[in-house]
Coordinates of C-alpha atoms in Angstrom, one line a residue:
Chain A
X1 CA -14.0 -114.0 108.4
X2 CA -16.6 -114.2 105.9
X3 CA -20.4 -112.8 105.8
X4 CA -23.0 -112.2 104.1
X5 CA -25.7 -109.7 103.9
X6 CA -29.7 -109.9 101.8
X7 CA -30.6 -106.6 102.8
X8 CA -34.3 -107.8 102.4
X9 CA -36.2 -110.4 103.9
X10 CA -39.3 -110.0 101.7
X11 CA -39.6 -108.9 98.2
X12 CA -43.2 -108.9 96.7
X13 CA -43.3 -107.9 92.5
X14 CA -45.6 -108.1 90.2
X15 CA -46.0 -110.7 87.3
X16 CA -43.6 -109.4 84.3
X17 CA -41.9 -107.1 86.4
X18 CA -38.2 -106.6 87.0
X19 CA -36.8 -108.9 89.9
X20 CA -33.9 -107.6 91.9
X21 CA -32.5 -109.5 95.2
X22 CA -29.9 -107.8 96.8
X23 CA -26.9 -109.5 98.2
X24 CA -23.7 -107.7 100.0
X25 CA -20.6 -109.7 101.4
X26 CA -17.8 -109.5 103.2
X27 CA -14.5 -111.8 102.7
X28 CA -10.6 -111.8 103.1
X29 CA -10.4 -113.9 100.2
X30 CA -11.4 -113.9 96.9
X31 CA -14.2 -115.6 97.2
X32 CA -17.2 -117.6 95.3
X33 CA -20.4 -116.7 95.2
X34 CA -23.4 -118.4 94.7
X35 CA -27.1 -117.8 94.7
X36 CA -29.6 -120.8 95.5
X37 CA -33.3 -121.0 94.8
X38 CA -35.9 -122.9 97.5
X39 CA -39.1 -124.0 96.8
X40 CA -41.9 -124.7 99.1
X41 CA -40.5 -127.9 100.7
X42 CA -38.3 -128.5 98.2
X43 CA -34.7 -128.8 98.5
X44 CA -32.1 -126.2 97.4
X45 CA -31.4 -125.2 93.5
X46 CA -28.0 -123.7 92.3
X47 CA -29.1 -121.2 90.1
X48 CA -25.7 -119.7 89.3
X49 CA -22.2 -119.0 90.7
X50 CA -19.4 -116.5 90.4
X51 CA -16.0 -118.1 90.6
X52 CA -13.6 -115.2 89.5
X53 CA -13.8 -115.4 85.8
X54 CA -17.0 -112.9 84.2
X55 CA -18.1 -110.6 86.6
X56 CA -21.9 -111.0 85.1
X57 CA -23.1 -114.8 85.4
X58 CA -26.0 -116.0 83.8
X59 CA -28.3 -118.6 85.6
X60 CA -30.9 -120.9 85.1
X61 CA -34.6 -119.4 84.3
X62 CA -33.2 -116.1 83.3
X63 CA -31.6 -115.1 86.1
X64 CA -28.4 -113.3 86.7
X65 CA -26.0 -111.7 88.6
X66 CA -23.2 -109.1 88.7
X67 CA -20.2 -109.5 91.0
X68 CA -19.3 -105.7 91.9
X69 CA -15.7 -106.2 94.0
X70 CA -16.1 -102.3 94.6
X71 CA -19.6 -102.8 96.3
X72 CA -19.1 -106.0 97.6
X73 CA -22.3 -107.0 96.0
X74 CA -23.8 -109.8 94.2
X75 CA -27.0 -109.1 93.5
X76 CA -29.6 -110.8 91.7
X77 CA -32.0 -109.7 88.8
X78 CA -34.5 -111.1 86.3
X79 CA -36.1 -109.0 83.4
X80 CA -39.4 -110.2 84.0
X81 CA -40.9 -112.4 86.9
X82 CA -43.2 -115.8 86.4
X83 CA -44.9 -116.9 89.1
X84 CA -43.3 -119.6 89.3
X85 CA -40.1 -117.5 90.5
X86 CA -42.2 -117.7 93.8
X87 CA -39.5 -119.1 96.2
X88 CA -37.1 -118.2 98.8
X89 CA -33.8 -117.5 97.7
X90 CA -30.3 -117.6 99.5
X91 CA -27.2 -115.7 98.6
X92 CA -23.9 -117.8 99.9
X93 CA -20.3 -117.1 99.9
X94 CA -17.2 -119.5 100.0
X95 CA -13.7 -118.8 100.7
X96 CA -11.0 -120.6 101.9
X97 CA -11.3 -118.8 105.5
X98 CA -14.7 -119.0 106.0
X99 CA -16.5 -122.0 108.2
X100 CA -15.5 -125.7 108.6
X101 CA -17.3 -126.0 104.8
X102 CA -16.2 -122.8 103.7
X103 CA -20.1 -121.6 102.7
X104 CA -21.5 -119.0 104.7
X105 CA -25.5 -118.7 104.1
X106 CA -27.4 -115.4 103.9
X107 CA -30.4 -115.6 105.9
X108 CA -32.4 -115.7 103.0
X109 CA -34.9 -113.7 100.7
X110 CA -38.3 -114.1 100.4
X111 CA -39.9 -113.5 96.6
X112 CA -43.3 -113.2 96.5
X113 CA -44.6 -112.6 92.8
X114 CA -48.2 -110.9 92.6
X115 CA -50.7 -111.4 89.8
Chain B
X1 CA -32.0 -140.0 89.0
X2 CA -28.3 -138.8 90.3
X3 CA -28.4 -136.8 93.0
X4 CA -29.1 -136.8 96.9
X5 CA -31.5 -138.9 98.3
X6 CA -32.6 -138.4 101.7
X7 CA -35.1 -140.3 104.0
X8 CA -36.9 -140.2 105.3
X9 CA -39.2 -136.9 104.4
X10 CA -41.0 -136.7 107.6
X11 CA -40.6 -137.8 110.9
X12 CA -42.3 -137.2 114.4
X13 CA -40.2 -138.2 117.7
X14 CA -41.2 -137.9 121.0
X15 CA -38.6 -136.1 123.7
X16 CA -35.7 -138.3 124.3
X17 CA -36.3 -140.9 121.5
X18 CA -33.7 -141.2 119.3
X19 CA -33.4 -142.0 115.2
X20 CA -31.0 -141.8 111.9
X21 CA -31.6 -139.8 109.2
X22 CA -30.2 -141.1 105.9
X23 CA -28.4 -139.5 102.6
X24 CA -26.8 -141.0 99.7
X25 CA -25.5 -139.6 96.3
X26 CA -24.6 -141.3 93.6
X27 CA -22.4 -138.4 91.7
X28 CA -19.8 -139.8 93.0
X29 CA -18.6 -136.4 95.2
X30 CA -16.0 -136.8 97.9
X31 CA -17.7 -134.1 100.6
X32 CA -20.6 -134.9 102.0
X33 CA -22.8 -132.3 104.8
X34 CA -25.6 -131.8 107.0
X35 CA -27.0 -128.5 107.5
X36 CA -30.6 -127.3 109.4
X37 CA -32.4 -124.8 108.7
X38 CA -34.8 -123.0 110.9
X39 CA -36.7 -119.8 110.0
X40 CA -35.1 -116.7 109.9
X41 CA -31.1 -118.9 110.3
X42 CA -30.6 -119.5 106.7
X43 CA -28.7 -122.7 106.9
X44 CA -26.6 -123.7 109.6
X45 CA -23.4 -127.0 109.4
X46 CA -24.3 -129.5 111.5
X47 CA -21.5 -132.0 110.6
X48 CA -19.7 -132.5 107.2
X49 CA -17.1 -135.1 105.7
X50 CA -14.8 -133.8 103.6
X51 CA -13.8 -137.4 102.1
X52 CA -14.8 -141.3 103.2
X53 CA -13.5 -142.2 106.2
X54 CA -13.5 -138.6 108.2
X55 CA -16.1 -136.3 109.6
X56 CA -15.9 -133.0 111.5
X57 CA -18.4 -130.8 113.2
X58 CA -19.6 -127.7 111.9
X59 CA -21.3 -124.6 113.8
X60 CA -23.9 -126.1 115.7
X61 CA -22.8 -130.4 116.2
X62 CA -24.2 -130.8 119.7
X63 CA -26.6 -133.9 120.1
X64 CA -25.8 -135.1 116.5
X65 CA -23.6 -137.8 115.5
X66 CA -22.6 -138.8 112.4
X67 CA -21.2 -141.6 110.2
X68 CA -19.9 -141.7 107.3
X69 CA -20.4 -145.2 106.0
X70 CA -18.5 -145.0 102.4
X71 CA -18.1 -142.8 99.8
X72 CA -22.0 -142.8 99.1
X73 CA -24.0 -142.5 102.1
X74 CA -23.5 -140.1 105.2
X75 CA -25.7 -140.9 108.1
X76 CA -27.5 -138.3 110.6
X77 CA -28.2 -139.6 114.9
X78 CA -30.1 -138.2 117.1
X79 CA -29.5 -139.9 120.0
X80 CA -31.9 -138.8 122.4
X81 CA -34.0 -136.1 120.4
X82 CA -35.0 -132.3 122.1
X83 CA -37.6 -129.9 121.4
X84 CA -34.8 -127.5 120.0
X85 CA -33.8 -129.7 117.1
X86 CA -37.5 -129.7 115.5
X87 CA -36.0 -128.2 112.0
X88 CA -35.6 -128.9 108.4
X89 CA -32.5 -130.8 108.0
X90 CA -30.5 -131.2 104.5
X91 CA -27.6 -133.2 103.3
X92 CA -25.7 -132.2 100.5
X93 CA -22.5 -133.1 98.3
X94 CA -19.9 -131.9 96.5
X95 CA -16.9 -133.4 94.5
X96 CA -14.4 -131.6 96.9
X97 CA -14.1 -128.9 99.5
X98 CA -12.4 -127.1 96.9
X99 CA -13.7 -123.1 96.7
X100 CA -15.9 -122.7 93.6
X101 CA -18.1 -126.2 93.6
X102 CA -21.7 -126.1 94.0
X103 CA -23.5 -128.1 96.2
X104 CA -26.1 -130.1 95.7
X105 CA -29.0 -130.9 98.0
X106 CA -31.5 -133.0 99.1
X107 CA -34.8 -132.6 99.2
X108 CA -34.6 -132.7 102.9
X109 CA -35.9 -134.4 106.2
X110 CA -38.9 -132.5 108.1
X111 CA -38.3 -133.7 111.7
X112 CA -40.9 -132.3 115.0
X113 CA -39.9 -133.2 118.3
X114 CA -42.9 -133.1 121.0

């Protein structure tokens, strides 16, 4: 069976701060991993995905990630937040044991970026 | 625009009415899904078919229905609609159920049952 963790609910930062969105999981497999972006009533946004080649994935508006098999972690980080980074974002994990689809969602992260 | 189109955006029912909500991609994927998300879940499977012609139900299937009507669209029923299925719904495709491909989503369907 599969899981996954975002040990926070909330993050607030400030403008041209560091981001960092943490993300544990647990899988038999080795699994994918994925981080997606939501907007207010917007639909979901792959912004990048780990699928067993480098461990450090680059995404879409600066983002990235680092797979740590040791930690089971994934966890998310930007350089410096916009304000438009304001979103709720979802760490998900695929392996060929997990659900009917094989994705299992985090419950989500919400990034709140301050002025 | 490729991608997955949903309608419609908004919808209001009244206890025990019933309606469809549609999807359609044009990427020509193979898998198509519906998911809801409620506050606090993440997103949960509904129903998904993994290629034209068969569905199968995910975690939480009960008072949905589905049809897959070919390889481009992937239909949504409510047949008689509850206060508990007020949620954001979304569809979403891939090429395969192969590990590693990203989904993509719709924009999704905001439906409120009174």
């Amino acid at each position: 069976a599969q899981s996954v963790t975002q040990l926070d609910s909330h993050v607030s930062v400030s403008e041209g701060t560091p981001v960092l969105l943490r993300c544990n999981y647990s899988s038999s497999y080795s699994p994918s991993l994925f981080w997606y972006v939501q907007h207010p009533n917007k639909g979901l946004q792959l912004l990048l995905k780990y699928t067993s080649a480098a461990t450090l994935v680059k995404g879409i508006n600066g983002f990235e990630a680092e797979f740590k098999k040791s930690e089971t972690s994934f966890h998310l980080t930007k350089p410096s937040a916009h304000m438009s980074d304001a979103a709720e974002y979802f760490c998900v994990v695929s392996d060929p044991g997990g659900g009917a689809d094989g994705l299992t969602f985090g419950k989500g992260t919400h990034l709140i970026i301050q002025p | 625009n490729a991608g997955v189109t949903q309608t419609p955006k908004f919808q209001v029912l009244k206890t025990g009415q019933s309606m469809t909500l549609q999807c359609a991609q044009d990427m020509n994927h193979n898998s198509m899904y519906w998911y809801r998300q409620d506050p606090g879940m993440g997103l949960r499977l509904i129903y998904y078919s993994a290629s034209e012609g068969t569905t199968d139900k995910g975690e939480v299937p009960n008072g949905y229905n589905v049809s897959r009507l070919n390889k481009r669209e992937f239909s949504l029923r409510l047949e008689s609609a509850a206060p508990s299925q007020t949620s954001v719904y979304f569809c979403a495709s891939t090429p395969g159920r192969e590990v590693g491909y990203g989904y993509t989503f719709g924009s999704g369907t905001r439906l409120t049952v009174v």
